[in-house]
Short mmCIF file of C-alpha atoms in Angstrom, two decimals:
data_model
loop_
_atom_site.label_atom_id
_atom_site.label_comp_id
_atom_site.label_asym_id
_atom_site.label_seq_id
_atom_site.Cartn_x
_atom_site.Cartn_y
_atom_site.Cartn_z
CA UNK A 1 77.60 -44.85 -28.58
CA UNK A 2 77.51 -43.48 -31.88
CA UNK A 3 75.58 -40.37 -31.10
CA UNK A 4 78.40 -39.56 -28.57
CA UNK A 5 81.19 -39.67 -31.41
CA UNK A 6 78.65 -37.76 -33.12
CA UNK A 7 77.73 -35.00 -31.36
CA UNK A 8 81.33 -34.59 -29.31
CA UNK A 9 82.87 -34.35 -33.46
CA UNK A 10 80.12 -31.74 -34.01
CA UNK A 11 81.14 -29.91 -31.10
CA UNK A 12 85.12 -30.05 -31.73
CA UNK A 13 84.45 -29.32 -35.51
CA UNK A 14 84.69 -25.41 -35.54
CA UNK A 15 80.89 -25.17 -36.51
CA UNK A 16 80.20 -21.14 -35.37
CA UNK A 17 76.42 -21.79 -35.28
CA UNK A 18 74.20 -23.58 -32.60
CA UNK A 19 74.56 -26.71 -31.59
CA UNK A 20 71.72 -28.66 -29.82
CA UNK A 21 71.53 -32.00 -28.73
CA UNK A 22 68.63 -34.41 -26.78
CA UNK A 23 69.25 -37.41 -25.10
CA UNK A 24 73.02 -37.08 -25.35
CA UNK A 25 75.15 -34.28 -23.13
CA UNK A 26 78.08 -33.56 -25.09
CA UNK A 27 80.70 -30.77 -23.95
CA UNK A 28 79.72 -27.63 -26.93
CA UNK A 29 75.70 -28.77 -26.96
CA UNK A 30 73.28 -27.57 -25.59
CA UNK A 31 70.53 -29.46 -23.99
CA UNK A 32 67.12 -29.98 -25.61
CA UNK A 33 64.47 -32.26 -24.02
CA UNK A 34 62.27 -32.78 -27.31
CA UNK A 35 61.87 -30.90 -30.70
CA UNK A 36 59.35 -28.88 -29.09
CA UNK A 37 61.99 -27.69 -27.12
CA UNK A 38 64.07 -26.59 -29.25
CA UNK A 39 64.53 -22.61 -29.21
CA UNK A 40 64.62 -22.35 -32.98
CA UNK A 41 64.44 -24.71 -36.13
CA UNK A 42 68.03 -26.19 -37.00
CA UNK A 43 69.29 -26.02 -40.74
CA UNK A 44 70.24 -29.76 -40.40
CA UNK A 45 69.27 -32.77 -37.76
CA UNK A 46 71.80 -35.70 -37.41
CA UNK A 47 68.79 -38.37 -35.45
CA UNK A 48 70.59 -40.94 -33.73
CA UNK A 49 67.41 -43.31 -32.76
CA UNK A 50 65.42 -46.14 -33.06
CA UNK A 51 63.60 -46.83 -36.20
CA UNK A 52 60.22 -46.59 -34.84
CA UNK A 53 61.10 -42.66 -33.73
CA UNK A 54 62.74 -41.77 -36.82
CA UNK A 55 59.88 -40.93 -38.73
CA UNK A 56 57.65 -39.33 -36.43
CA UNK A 57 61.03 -37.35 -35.24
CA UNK A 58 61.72 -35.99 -38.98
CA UNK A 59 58.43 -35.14 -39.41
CA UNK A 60 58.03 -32.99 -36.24
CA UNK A 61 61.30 -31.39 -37.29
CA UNK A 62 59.77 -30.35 -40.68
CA UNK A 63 56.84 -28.95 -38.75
CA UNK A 64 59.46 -26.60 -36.70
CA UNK A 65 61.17 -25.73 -40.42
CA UNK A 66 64.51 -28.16 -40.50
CA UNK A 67 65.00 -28.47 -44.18
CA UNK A 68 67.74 -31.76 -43.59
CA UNK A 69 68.12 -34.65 -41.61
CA UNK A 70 70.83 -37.14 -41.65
CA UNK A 71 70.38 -40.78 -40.19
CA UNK A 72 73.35 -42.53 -40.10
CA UNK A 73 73.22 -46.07 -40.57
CA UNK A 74 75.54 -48.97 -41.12
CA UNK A 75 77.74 -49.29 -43.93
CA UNK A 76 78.90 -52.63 -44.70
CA UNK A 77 80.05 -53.13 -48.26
CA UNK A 78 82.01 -49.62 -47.48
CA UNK A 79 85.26 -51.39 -48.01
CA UNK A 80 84.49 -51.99 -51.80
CA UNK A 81 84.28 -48.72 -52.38
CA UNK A 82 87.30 -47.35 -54.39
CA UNK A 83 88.40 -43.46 -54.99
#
C-alpha cells in the first residue's frame, strides 16, 4: 500500500521531529486513532485516503492548526516530464 511506502520512508528519512501515523503501523510512528487524537498539531499531513475523507480530514486538521497537507495522487504523464 502506498501509505506503507509512505510512512516506513518517513520513518527511515532522518526526520528528528514527531512522527504520527493512523490507520497504518509503521516501525518510527506512532499510533494515532483520529485527528482528535493526535497529541499536538503536525507542521505537515501526508493523507493517504479515500476521496470522500479527504476533505473533511484536511479540514479537521486545520481546526487542530496543521498549516500543510499533501495528498498524493497518481501521476501518469510523469514520464514526459524532462529536467
Amino acid at each position: 500500500r502506498d501509505a506503507e511506502v509512505i510512512a516506513r520512508n518517513l520513518a527511515a528519512g532522518g526526520f528528528s521531529g514527531k512522527l504520527y501515523a493512523g490507520g497504518v503501523a509503521a516501525p518510527g510512528l506512532e499510533p494515532v486513532g483520529a485527528v482528535g487524537d493526535l497529541p499536538e498539531a503536525p507542521d505537515l499531513a501526508v493523507l493517504c485516503m479515500s476521496e470522500p475523507a479527504l476533505a473533511t480530514t484536511a479540514a479537521e486538521l486545520a481546526r487542530r492548526g496543521c498549516r500543510a497537507v499533501i495528498v498524493p495522487g497518481p501521476a501518469p504523464d510523469l514520464s514526459l516530464i524532462h529536467i
